[in-house]
Coordinates of C-alpha atoms in Angstrom, one line a residue:
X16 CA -1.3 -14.5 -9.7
X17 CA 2.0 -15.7 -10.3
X18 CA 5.0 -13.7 -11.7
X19 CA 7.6 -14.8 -13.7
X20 CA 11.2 -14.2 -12.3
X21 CA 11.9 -10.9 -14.0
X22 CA 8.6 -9.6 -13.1
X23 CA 9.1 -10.1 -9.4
X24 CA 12.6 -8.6 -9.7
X25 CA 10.9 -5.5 -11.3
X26 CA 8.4 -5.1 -8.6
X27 CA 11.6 -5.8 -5.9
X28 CA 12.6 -2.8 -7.2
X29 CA 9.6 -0.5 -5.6
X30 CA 8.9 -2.6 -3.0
X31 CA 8.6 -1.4 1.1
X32 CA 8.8 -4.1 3.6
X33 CA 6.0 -3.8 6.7
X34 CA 9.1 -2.0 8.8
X35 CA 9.9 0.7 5.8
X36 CA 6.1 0.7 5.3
X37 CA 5.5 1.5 8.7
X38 CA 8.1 4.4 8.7
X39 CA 6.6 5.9 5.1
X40 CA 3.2 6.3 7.3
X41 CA 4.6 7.2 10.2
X42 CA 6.0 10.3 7.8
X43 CA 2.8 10.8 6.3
X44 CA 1.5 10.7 9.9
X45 CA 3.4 13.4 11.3
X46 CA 3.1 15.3 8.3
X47 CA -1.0 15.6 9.0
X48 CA -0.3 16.4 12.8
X49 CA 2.0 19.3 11.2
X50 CA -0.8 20.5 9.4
X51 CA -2.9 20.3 11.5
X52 CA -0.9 22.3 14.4
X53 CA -0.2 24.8 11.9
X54 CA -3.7 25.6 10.9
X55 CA -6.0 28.4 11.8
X56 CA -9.7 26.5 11.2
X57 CA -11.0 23.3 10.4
X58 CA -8.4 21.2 12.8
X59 CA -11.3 19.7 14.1
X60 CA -12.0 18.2 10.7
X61 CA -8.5 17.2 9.7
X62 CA -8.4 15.2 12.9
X63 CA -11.5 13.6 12.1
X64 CA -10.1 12.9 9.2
X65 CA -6.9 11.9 10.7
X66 CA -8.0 9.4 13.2
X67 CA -10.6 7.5 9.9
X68 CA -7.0 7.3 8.3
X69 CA -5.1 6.2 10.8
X70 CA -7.8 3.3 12.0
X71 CA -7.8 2.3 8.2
X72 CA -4.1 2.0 8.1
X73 CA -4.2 0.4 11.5
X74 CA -7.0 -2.1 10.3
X75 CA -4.7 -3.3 7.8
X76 CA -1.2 -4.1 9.8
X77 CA -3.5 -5.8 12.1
X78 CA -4.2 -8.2 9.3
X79 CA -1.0 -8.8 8.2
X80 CA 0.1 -10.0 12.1
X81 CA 1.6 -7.0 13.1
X82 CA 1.5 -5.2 16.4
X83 CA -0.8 -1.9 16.2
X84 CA -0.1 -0.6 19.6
X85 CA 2.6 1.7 17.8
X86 CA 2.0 2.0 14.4
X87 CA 2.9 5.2 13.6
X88 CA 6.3 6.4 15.2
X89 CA 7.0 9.6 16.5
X90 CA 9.7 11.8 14.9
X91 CA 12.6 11.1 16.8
X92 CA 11.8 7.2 16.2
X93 CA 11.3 7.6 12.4
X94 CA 14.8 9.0 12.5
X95 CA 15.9 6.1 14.6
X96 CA 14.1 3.5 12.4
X97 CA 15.7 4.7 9.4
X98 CA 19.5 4.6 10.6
X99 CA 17.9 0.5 11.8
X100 CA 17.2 -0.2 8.2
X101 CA 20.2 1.5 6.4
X102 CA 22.1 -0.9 8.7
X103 CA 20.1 -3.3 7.2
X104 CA 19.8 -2.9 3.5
X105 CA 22.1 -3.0 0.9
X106 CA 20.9 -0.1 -1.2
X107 CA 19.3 3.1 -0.6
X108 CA 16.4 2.6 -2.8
X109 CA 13.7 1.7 -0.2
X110 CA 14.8 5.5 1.2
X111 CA 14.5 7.1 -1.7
X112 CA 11.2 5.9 -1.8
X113 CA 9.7 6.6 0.6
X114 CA 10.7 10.2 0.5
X115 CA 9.0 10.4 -2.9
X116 CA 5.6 9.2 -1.5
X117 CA 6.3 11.6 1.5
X118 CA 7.0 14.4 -0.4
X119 CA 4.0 13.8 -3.2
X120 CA 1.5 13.4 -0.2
X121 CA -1.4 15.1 0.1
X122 CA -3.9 14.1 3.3
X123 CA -7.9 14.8 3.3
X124 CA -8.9 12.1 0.5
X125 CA -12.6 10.4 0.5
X126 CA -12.4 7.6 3.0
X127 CA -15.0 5.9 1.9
X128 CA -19.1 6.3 0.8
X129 CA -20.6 9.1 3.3
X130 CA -21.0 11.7 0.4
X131 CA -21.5 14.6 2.9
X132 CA -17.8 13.8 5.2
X133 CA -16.5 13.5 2.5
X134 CA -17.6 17.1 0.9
X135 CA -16.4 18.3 4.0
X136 CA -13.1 16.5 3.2
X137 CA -12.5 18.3 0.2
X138 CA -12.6 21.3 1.4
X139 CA -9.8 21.1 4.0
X140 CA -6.4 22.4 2.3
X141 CA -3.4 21.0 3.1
X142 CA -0.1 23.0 3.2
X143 CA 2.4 21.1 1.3
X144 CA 5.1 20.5 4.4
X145 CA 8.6 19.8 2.4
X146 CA 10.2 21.5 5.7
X147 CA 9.3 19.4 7.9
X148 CA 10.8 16.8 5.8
X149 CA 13.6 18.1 4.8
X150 CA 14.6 18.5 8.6
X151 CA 14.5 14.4 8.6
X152 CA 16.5 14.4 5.3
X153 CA 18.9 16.5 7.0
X154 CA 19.0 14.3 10.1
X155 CA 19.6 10.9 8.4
X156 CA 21.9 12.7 6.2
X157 CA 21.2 10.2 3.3
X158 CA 20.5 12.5 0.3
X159 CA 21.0 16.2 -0.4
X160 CA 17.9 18.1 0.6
X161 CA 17.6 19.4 -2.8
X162 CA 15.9 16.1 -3.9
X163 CA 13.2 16.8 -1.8
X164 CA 11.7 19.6 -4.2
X165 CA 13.0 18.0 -7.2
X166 CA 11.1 15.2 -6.8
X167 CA 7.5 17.4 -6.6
X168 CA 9.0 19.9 -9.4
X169 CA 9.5 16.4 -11.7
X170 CA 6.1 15.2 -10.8
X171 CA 4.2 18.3 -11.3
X172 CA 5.8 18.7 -14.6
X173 CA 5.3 15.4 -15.6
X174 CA 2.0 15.3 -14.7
X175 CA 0.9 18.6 -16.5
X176 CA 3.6 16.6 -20.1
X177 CA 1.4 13.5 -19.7
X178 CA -1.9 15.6 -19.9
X179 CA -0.9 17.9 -22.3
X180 CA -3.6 19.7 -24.2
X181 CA -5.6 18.5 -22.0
X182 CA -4.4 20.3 -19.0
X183 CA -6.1 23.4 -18.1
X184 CA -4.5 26.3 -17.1
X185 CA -4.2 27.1 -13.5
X186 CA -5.0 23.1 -12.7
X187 CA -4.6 22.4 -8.9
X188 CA -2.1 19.2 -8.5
X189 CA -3.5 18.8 -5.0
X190 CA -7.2 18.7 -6.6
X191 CA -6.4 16.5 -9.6
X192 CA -5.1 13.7 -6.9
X193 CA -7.7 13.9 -4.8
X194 CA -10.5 13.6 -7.8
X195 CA -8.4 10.4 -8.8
X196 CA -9.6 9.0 -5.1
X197 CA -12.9 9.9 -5.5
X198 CA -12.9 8.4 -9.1
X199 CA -11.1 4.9 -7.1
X200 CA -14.2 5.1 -4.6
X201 CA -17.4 5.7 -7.2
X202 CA -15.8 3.1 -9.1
X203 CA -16.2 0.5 -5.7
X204 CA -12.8 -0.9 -6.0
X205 CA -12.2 -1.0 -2.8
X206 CA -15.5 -2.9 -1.3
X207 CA -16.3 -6.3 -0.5
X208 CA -14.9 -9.1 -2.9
X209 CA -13.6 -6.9 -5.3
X210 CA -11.0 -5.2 -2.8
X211 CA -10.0 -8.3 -2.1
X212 CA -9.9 -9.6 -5.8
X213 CA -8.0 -6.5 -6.4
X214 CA -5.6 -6.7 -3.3
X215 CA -5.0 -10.1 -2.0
X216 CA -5.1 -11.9 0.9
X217 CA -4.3 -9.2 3.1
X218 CA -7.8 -8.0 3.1
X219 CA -9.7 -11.4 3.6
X220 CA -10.5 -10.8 6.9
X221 CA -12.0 -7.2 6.3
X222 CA -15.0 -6.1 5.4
X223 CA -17.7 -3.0 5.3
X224 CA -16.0 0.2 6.2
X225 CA -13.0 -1.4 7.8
X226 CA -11.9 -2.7 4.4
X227 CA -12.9 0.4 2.3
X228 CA -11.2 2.5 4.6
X229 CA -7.8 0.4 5.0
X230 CA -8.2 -0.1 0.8
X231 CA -8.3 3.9 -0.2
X232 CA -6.0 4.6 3.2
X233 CA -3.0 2.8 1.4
X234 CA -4.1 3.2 -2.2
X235 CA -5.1 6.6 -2.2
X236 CA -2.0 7.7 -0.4
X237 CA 0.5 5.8 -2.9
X238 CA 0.8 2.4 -1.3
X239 CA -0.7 -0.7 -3.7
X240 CA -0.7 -4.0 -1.3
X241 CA 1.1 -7.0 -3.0
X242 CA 0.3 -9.5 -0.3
X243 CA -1.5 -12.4 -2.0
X244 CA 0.1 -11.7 -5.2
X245 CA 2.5 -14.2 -5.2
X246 CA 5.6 -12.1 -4.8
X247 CA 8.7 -12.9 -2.9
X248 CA 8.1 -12.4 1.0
X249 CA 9.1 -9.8 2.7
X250 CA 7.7 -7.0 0.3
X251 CA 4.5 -5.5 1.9
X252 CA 3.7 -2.9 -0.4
X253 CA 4.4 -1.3 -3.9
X254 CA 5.0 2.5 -4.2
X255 CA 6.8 5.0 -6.7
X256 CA 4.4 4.0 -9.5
X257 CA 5.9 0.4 -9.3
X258 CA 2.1 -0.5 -9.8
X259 CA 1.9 0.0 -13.3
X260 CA 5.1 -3.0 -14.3
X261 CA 2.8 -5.4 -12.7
X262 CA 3.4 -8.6 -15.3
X263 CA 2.1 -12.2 -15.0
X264 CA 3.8 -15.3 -15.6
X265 CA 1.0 -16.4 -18.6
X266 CA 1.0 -12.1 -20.1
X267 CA -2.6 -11.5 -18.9
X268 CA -3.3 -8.3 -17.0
X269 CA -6.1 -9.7 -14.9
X270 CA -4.7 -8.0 -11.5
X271 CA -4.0 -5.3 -9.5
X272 CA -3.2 -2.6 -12.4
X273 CA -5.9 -3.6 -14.8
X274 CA -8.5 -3.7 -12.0
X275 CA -7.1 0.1 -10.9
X276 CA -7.0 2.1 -14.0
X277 CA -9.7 0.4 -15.5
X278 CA -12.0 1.3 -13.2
X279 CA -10.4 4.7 -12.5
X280 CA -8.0 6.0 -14.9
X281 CA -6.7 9.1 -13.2
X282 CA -5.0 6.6 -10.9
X283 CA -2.9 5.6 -13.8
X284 CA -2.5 9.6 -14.5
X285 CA -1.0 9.7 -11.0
X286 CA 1.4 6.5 -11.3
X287 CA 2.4 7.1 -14.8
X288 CA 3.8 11.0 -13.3
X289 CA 5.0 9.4 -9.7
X290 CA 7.0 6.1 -12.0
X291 CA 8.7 9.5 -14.2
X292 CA 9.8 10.9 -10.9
X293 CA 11.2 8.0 -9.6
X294 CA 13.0 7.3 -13.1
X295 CA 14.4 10.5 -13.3
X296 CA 15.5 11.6 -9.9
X297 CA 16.3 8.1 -8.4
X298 CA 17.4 5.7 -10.6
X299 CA 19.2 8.5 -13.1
X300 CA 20.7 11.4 -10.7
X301 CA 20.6 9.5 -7.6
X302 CA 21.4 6.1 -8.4
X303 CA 23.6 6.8 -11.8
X304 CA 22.1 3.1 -13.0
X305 CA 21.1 3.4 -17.1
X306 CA 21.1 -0.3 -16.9
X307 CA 18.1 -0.3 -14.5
X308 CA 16.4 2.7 -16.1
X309 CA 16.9 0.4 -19.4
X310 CA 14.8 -2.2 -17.2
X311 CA 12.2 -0.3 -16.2
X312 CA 11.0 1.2 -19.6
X313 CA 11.3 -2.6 -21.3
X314 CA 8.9 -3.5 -18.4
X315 CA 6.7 -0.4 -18.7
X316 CA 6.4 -1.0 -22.4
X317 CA 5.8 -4.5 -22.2
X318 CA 2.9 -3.4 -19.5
X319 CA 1.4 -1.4 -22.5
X320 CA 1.2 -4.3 -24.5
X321 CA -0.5 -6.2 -22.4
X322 CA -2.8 -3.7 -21.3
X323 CA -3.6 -2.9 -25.2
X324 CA -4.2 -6.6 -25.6
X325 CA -6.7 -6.7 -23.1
X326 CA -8.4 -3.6 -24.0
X327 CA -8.9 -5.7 -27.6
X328 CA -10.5 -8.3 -25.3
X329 CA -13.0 -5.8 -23.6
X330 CA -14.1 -4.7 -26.9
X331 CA -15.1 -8.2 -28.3
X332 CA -17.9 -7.6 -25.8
X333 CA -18.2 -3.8 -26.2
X334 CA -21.6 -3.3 -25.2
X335 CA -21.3 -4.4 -21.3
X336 CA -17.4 -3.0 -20.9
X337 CA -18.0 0.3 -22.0
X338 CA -16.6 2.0 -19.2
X339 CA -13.6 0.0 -18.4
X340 CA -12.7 0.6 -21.8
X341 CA -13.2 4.0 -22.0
X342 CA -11.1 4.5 -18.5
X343 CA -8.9 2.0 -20.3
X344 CA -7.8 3.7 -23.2
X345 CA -7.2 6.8 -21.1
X346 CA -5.0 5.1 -19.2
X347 CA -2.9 3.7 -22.3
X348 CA -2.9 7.4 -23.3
X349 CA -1.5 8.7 -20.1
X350 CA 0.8 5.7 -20.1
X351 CA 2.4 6.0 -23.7
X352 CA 3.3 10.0 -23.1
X353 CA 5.1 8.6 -19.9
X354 CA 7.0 6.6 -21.7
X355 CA 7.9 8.9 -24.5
X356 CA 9.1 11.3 -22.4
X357 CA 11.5 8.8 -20.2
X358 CA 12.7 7.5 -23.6
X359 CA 14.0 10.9 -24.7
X360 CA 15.3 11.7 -21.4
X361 CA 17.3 8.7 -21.1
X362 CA 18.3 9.6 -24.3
X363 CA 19.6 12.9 -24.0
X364 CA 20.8 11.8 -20.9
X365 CA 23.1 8.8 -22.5
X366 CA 24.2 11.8 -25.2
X367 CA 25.1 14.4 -22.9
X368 CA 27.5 11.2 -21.1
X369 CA 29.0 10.2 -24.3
X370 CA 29.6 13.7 -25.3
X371 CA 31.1 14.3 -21.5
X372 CA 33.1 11.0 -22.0
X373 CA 34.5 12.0 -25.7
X374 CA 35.9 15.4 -24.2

């Protein structure tokens, strides 16, 4: 698919190169062997889970050329490789980023059809491990370490806003994500052509478990491959809920984000709250840029326009789209109450500068 010029700009915006890729699972990594040390039963699960994880996110650098025999960096070298590509970039975003998908992490998601490993799966608990991350924060010395529990304050609250009346009291976050995996994996997604429909190019030369496993490994842990989606090179991967501003040159939605939350609508749940955080504690507090927060709800809105007009299409043939519209309307839901609630806090946030400015 091809973008237009502001489309690919958009995207730009949430987008990891394979080196700041590798470092956000390298985090993620270490944040499992953490876990895991930590806990008093079921290690011998979570590694099993661990290593299924690990050879899914290995399967998939291997297809995009890149060398597997160190994948995933120890702590020390995550440090390193983070000073590397500061020195590198002009902008901090890419950082910022990948903190978020560190901190909003949560391990032990279905890894593909075995209905009985992945039972066992669910039943591991995972001690959230903000910590351990905030000791890199504190070694890079990038951003405050306050940020780190902002950013899972803002997403929790978000998430619980965009559900509403809907949300049930006493709601486990943790539980909620990992049912939107298991919703991406009934919904077979991430098998055969479809994955590679859905994903690109990337994924040609996968196939059977390999692919479903490398597919939910980096989708179901915040990572949407844009290889083969006709964005600029150098941009591996799409994260902070950067998903869901997908726009094509010709308006059609026929893509990565209608393929997703059509099929599985809590996924859109999960990037609607994780684009909120990102709006609100990165481009507002930490990067002070209305203009680009400006951008990203024009793009957002103009996604739910598209995605409206092509749940019209679905229903000219009701009968046999039944439930891709019915995940698709949930996901407009989820989507609008996003975007009313980054509207009036950009809002109050403009008011409370113009007031601030007037004094």
């Amino acid at each position: 698919m091809l973008y237009d010029n502001q489309g690919r700009e958009m995207l730009s915006m949430f987008g990891l190169t394979a080196e700041q890729t590798r470092i956000l699972f390298s985090i993620q990594h270490l944040l499992v062997q953490e876990d895991i040390e930590k806990s008093k039963d079921s290690k011998e699960m979570k590694k099993i889970w661990l290593d299924e994880w690990a050879s899914g996110i290995e399967a998939y650098f291997r297809n995009i050329a890149m060398d597997t025999r160190n994948v995933f960096l120890s702590k020390m070298e995550v440090v390193d490789a983070i000073a590397d590509e500061c020195e590198k970039s002009s902008n901090r975003s890419w950082y910022y980023l990948v903190i978020l998908e560190a901190v909003l992490f949560r391990p032990y998601i279905p890894l593909n059809e075995d209905s009985n490993k992945n039972k066992e799966y669910s039943k591991l608990k995972y001690k959230k491990q903000n910590e351990y991350i905030k000791t890199l924060v504190v070694r890079n010395d990038i951003m405050e370490i306050g940020f780190v529990d902002s950013f899972e304050k803002t997403y929790i609250k978000s998430f619980k806003a965009i559900l509403g009346k809907k949300f049930r009291f006493g709601l486990n976050i943790a539980k909620a994500m990992a049912a939107a995996s298991v919703d991406a994996a009934a919904a077979k997604i991430f098998t055969g052509p479809v994955a590679v429909a859905t994903f690109g190019s990337n994924f040609a030369a996968l196939s059977g478990e390999a692919l479903e496993g490398a597919c939910l490994a980096m989708a179901g842990n915040g990572a949407i491959p844009a290889g083969g989606t006709g964005m600029a090179r150098g941009i591996l991967s799409i994260v902070g809920g950067g998903a869901l501003l997908e726009t094509a040159a010709d308006g059609t939605t026929v893509g990565i984000t209608a393929n997703l939350i059509a099929s599985a609508s809590k996924l859109s749940l999960m990037q609607s709250a994780k684009l909120e955080v990102f709006f609100k504690e990165i481009v507002v507090f930490l990067l002070e840029d209305i203009e680009r927060a400006q951008a990203i709800m024009k793009e957002y809105n103009n996604q739910i326009s598209n995605l409206s007009n092509e749940l019209a299409r679905l229903k000219l043939e009701e009968k046999s789209n039944k439930k891709r519209i019915k995940n698709l309307k949930k996901s407009i839901e989820y989507m609008e109450k996003a975007y009313k609630d980054m509207l009036e806090f950009v809002s109050g946030f403009e008011s409370v500068e113009t007031e601030e400015g007037g004094d």
